[in-house]
Amino acid sequence: MTRSDDVVNEDGHDVIAAHTRVVRGMAAALAAIAATGAGVTAAAANVMFTFALDTKAKRSMFNMPHEETPKGIEFDMSEQLEAARWFEEAKQSVTLRSHDGLKLHGWLLDPDCSDPQPHLYAICCHGYAGEPAEMAKWAHRYAQLGFTVLLPAQRAHELSEGRYVGMGLLESDDLLGWVSLITAADPDARILLHGNSMGAATVMMAAGDARLPRNVVAAISDCGYSSVVSQFTDNAEAMFRLPHSLAVLLVKVASHVSERKAGYRFEDASCVKALRHATIPMMFIHGGADTFVNPKYLDINYNACASIDREKLLIPGADHTMSASTDPDRYWRRVNSFVKRVFGL
């Protein structure tokens, strides 16, 4: 059973704490490099990549000791506790082999209602440095609507294999694999995609992929960035107080490091580019007080989406992935309305 202090953090606090560790760890490392005065940009870019994206590195944020998690505004604690208990009791293990040979792991959960809907599935994708359990509240909501729910562990997270984080690009390929797993078992499946933070980027990039099957009916993005380049540039400016031009250079060099080590360039990981090809109904959500992914990306992603059926929701005062806890009534009223309308419930 999940401990109560773990449950308290289930709605995004652990993600915020992880971001805090990134800031402190990377800032200290880059300051030390800058003091040497030699090879600053290349060395700093390598530190950025290693610390943020290499989960096996000794100096990766994934291997940093956990600090006390900051608390936020929560009006749904009882729901979080109930969802966590349900998740632990109902989860069923499922695995998938990725296109590049990794064994990916996820948790499958049956509908939690008296009238389950046939052929309805929801896939909920967690964020950077998170795990499937943090999506239990969302999974439970969809299960109560009659959906069978899949909570995959992103590559290099929880029980899924992998070393490098793909910031949504590599993970979008994995998500298409999970979709194929469902449609192979149920060709009549109708699928909802929901992602938070990096999971939102995963969903957006998959939504615009030409390989997306018609079985995917709609998608919801909560606190997603517009691209890895823009997000990392924002982080470099805020964390290290770099001028914009230097932050851009740092991210560009780090992209070359990523291409060499992880097999992808940051420039290819663009939600905006993907959304220009999206045609399914989509809903975009963001917290107005998000301190990690700038709320400006709500409008950028919404405006980039080519779908004629799209909605957006800004929750004032909500920090990163905390909209459902800051104003749960408004959040779920809008989400439920969108899902019920699109799926005809």
PDB file of N, CA, C and O in Angstrom, residues 93-126:
ATOM      1  N   SER A  93       0.271  -5.978 -14.224  1.00  0.00           N
ATOM      2  CA  SER A  93       1.509  -5.742 -14.963  1.00  0.00           C
ATOM      3  C   SER A  93       1.346  -6.068 -16.443  1.00  0.00           C
ATOM      4  O   SER A  93       0.709  -7.048 -16.826  1.00  0.00           O
ATOM      5  N   VAL A  94       1.932  -5.214 -17.309  1.00  0.00           N
ATOM      6  CA  VAL A  94       1.931  -5.449 -18.743  1.00  0.00           C
ATOM      7  C   VAL A  94       3.256  -4.935 -19.309  1.00  0.00           C
ATOM      8  O   VAL A  94       3.811  -3.953 -18.808  1.00  0.00           O
ATOM      9  N   THR A  95       3.787  -5.608 -20.318  1.00  0.00           N
ATOM     10  CA  THR A  95       5.080  -5.231 -20.884  1.00  0.00           C
ATOM     11  C   THR A  95       5.001  -5.068 -22.391  1.00  0.00           C
ATOM     12  O   THR A  95       4.087  -5.572 -23.049  1.00  0.00           O
ATOM     13  N   LEU A  96       5.984  -4.358 -22.925  1.00  0.00           N
ATOM     14  CA  LEU A  96       6.060  -4.075 -24.353  1.00  0.00           C
ATOM     15  C   LEU A  96       7.527  -3.965 -24.745  1.00  0.00           C
ATOM     16  O   LEU A  96       8.345  -3.461 -23.965  1.00  0.00           O
ATOM     17  N   ARG A  97       7.862  -4.425 -25.932  1.00  0.00           N
ATOM     18  CA  ARG A  97       9.220  -4.262 -26.458  1.00  0.00           C
ATOM     19  C   ARG A  97       9.224  -3.042 -27.370  1.00  0.00           C
ATOM     20  O   ARG A  97       8.462  -2.958 -28.326  1.00  0.00           O
ATOM     21  N   SER A  98      10.078  -2.059 -27.089  1.00  0.00           N
ATOM     22  CA  SER A  98      10.121  -0.834 -27.876  1.00  0.00           C
ATOM     23  C   SER A  98      10.760  -1.077 -29.233  1.00  0.00           C
ATOM     24  O   SER A  98      11.372  -2.121 -29.481  1.00  0.00           O
ATOM     25  N   HIS A  99      10.652  -0.096 -30.120  1.00  0.00           N
ATOM     26  CA  HIS A  99      11.214  -0.227 -31.460  1.00  0.00           C
ATOM     27  C   HIS A  99      12.725  -0.383 -31.432  1.00  0.00           C
ATOM     28  O   HIS A  99      13.313  -0.944 -32.349  1.00  0.00           O
ATOM     29  N   ASP A 100      13.375   0.127 -30.356  1.00  0.00           N
ATOM     30  CA  ASP A 100      14.824  -0.016 -30.244  1.00  0.00           C
ATOM     31  C   ASP A 100      15.237  -1.064 -29.215  1.00  0.00           C
ATOM     32  O   ASP A 100      16.358  -1.053 -28.714  1.00  0.00           O
ATOM     33  N   GLY A 101      14.333  -1.981 -28.904  1.00  0.00           N
ATOM     34  CA  GLY A 101      14.691  -3.166 -28.134  1.00  0.00           C
ATOM     35  C   GLY A 101      14.575  -3.078 -26.634  1.00  0.00           C
ATOM     36  O   GLY A 101      14.968  -4.023 -25.938  1.00  0.00           O
ATOM     37  N   LEU A 102      14.041  -2.001 -26.091  1.00  0.00           N
ATOM     38  CA  LEU A 102      13.907  -1.880 -24.642  1.00  0.00           C
ATOM     39  C   LEU A 102      12.645  -2.582 -24.157  1.00  0.00           C
ATOM     40  O   LEU A 102      11.616  -2.556 -24.831  1.00  0.00           O
ATOM     41  N   LYS A 103      12.736  -3.173 -22.988  1.00  0.00           N
ATOM     42  CA  LYS A 103      11.556  -3.765 -22.360  1.00  0.00           C
ATOM     43  C   LYS A 103      10.872  -2.678 -21.540  1.00  0.00           C
ATOM     44  O   LYS A 103      11.400  -2.203 -20.537  1.00  0.00           O
ATOM     45  N   LEU A 104       9.700  -2.286 -22.001  1.00  0.00           N
ATOM     46  CA  LEU A 104       8.930  -1.243 -21.329  1.00  0.00           C
ATOM     47  C   LEU A 104       7.852  -1.878 -20.461  1.00  0.00           C
ATOM     48  O   LEU A 104       7.303  -2.920 -20.811  1.00  0.00           O
ATOM     49  N   HIS A 105       7.573  -1.248 -19.360  1.00  0.00           N
ATOM     50  CA  HIS A 105       6.611  -1.794 -18.399  1.00  0.00           C
ATOM     51  C   HIS A 105       5.481  -0.808 -18.162  1.00  0.00           C
ATOM     52  O   HIS A 105       5.674   0.407 -18.206  1.00  0.00           O
ATOM     53  N   GLY A 106       4.299  -1.331 -17.917  1.00  0.00           N
ATOM     54  CA  GLY A 106       3.160  -0.493 -17.592  1.00  0.00           C
ATOM     55  C   GLY A 106       2.192  -1.209 -16.674  1.00  0.00           C
ATOM     56  O   GLY A 106       2.370  -2.393 -16.358  1.00  0.00           O
ATOM     57  N   TRP A 107       1.171  -0.472 -16.249  1.00  0.00           N
ATOM     58  CA  TRP A 107       0.144  -1.032 -15.368  1.00  0.00           C
ATOM     59  C   TRP A 107      -1.217  -0.860 -16.027  1.00  0.00           C
ATOM     60  O   TRP A 107      -1.576   0.239 -16.453  1.00  0.00           O
ATOM     61  N   LEU A 108      -1.957  -1.940 -16.096  1.00  0.00           N
ATOM     62  CA  LEU A 108      -3.292  -1.943 -16.687  1.00  0.00           C
ATOM     63  C   LEU A 108      -4.328  -1.995 -15.569  1.00  0.00           C
ATOM     64  O   LEU A 108      -4.179  -2.759 -14.610  1.00  0.00           O
ATOM     65  N   LEU A 109      -5.371  -1.181 -15.694  1.00  0.00           N
ATOM     66  CA  LEU A 109      -6.411  -1.104 -14.670  1.00  0.00           C
ATOM     67  C   LEU A 109      -7.778  -1.219 -15.322  1.00  0.00           C
ATOM     68  O   LEU A 109      -8.070  -0.528 -16.300  1.00  0.00           O
ATOM     69  N   ASP A 110      -8.618  -2.083 -14.783  1.00  0.00           N
ATOM     70  CA  ASP A 110      -9.961  -2.292 -15.317  1.00  0.00           C
ATOM     71  C   ASP A 110     -10.877  -1.130 -14.949  1.00  0.00           C
ATOM     72  O   ASP A 110     -10.604  -0.380 -14.006  1.00  0.00           O
ATOM     73  N   PRO A 111     -11.972  -0.973 -15.673  1.00  0.00           N
ATOM     74  CA  PRO A 111     -12.951   0.064 -15.314  1.00  0.00           C
ATOM     75  C   PRO A 111     -13.414  -0.098 -13.872  1.00  0.00           C
ATOM     76  O   PRO A 111     -13.526  -1.213 -13.368  1.00  0.00           O
ATOM     77  N   ASP A 112     -13.688   1.019 -13.210  1.00  0.00           N
ATOM     78  CA  ASP A 112     -14.129   0.994 -11.821  1.00  0.00           C
ATOM     79  C   ASP A 112     -15.521   1.613 -11.726  1.00  0.00           C
ATOM     80  O   ASP A 112     -15.730   2.667 -11.136  1.00  0.00           O
ATOM     81  N   CYS A 113     -16.470   0.929 -12.371  1.00  0.00           N
ATOM     82  CA  CYS A 113     -17.853   1.409 -12.357  1.00  0.00           C
ATOM     83  C   CYS A 113     -18.776   0.216 -12.613  1.00  0.00           C
ATOM     84  O   CYS A 113     -18.324  -0.857 -13.018  1.00  0.00           O
ATOM     85  N   SER A 114     -20.047   0.428 -12.386  1.00  0.00           N
ATOM     86  CA  SER A 114     -21.009  -0.673 -12.544  1.00  0.00           C
ATOM     87  C   SER A 114     -21.371  -0.928 -14.000  1.00  0.00           C
ATOM     88  O   SER A 114     -21.926  -1.971 -14.326  1.00  0.00           O
ATOM     89  N   ASP A 115     -21.055   0.043 -14.878  1.00  0.00           N
ATOM     90  CA  ASP A 115     -21.423  -0.079 -16.286  1.00  0.00           C
ATOM     91  C   ASP A 115     -20.221   0.228 -17.179  1.00  0.00           C
ATOM     92  O   ASP A 115     -20.160   1.281 -17.817  1.00  0.00           O
ATOM     93  N   PRO A 116     -19.233  -0.688 -17.229  1.00  0.00           N
ATOM     94  CA  PRO A 116     -18.033  -0.443 -18.044  1.00  0.00           C
ATOM     95  C   PRO A 116     -18.389  -0.281 -19.515  1.00  0.00           C
ATOM     96  O   PRO A 116     -19.299  -0.937 -20.022  1.00  0.00           O
ATOM     97  N   GLN A 117     -17.672   0.601 -20.185  1.00  0.00           N
ATOM     98  CA  GLN A 117     -17.929   0.864 -21.594  1.00  0.00           C
ATOM     99  C   GLN A 117     -17.070  -0.053 -22.466  1.00  0.00           C
ATOM    100  O   GLN A 117     -15.857  -0.140 -22.265  1.00  0.00           O
ATOM    101  N   PRO A 118     -17.668  -0.740 -23.429  1.00  0.00           N
ATOM    102  CA  PRO A 118     -16.876  -1.627 -24.282  1.00  0.00           C
ATOM    103  C   PRO A 118     -15.949  -0.824 -25.198  1.00  0.00           C
ATOM    104  O   PRO A 118     -16.322   0.236 -25.699  1.00  0.00           O
ATOM    105  N   HIS A 119     -14.747  -1.330 -25.368  1.00  0.00           N
ATOM    106  CA  HIS A 119     -13.775  -0.816 -26.334  1.00  0.00           C
ATOM    107  C   HIS A 119     -13.225   0.567 -25.983  1.00  0.00           C
ATOM    108  O   HIS A 119     -12.588   1.195 -26.832  1.00  0.00           O
ATOM    109  N   LEU A 120     -13.432   1.050 -24.761  1.00  0.00           N
ATOM    110  CA  LEU A 120     -12.901   2.355 -24.375  1.00  0.00           C
ATOM    111  C   LEU A 120     -11.623   2.188 -23.560  1.00  0.00           C
ATOM    112  O   LEU A 120     -11.599   1.427 -22.578  1.00  0.00           O
ATOM    113  N   TYR A 121     -10.564   2.918 -23.950  1.00  0.00           N
ATOM    114  CA  TYR A 121      -9.268   2.840 -23.274  1.00  0.00           C
ATOM    115  C   TYR A 121      -8.713   4.247 -23.089  1.00  0.00           C
ATOM    116  O   TYR A 121      -8.886   5.122 -23.943  1.00  0.00           O
ATOM    117  N   ALA A 122      -8.014   4.439 -21.981  1.00  0.00           N
ATOM    118  CA  ALA A 122      -7.279   5.686 -21.742  1.00  0.00           C
ATOM    119  C   ALA A 122      -5.835   5.324 -21.413  1.00  0.00           C
ATOM    120  O   ALA A 122      -5.586   4.400 -20.631  1.00  0.00           O
ATOM    121  N   ILE A 123      -4.901   6.038 -22.018  1.00  0.00           N
ATOM    122  CA  ILE A 123      -3.481   5.864 -21.713  1.00  0.00           C
ATOM    123  C   ILE A 123      -3.008   7.158 -21.067  1.00  0.00           C
ATOM    124  O   ILE A 123      -3.083   8.232 -21.668  1.00  0.00           O
ATOM    125  N   CYS A 124      -2.522   7.068 -19.819  1.00  0.00           N
ATOM    126  CA  CYS A 124      -2.092   8.251 -19.059  1.00  0.00           C
ATOM    127  C   CYS A 124      -0.570   8.228 -18.889  1.00  0.00           C
ATOM    128  O   CYS A 124      -0.028   7.287 -18.306  1.00  0.00           O
ATOM    129  N   CYS A 125       0.085   9.264 -19.384  1.00  0.00           N
ATOM    130  CA  CYS A 125       1.552   9.320 -19.407  1.00  0.00           C
ATOM    131  C   CYS A 125       2.076  10.286 -18.345  1.00  0.00           C
ATOM    132  O   CYS A 125       1.721  11.470 -18.339  1.00  0.00           O
ATOM    133  N   HIS A 126       2.946   9.779 -17.480  1.00  0.00           N
ATOM    134  CA  HIS A 126       3.522  10.596 -16.416  1.00  0.00           C
ATOM    135  C   HIS A 126       4.639  11.496 -16.942  1.00  0.00           C
ATOM    136  O   HIS A 126       5.093  11.379 -18.088  1.00  0.00           O
TER     137      HIS A 126
END
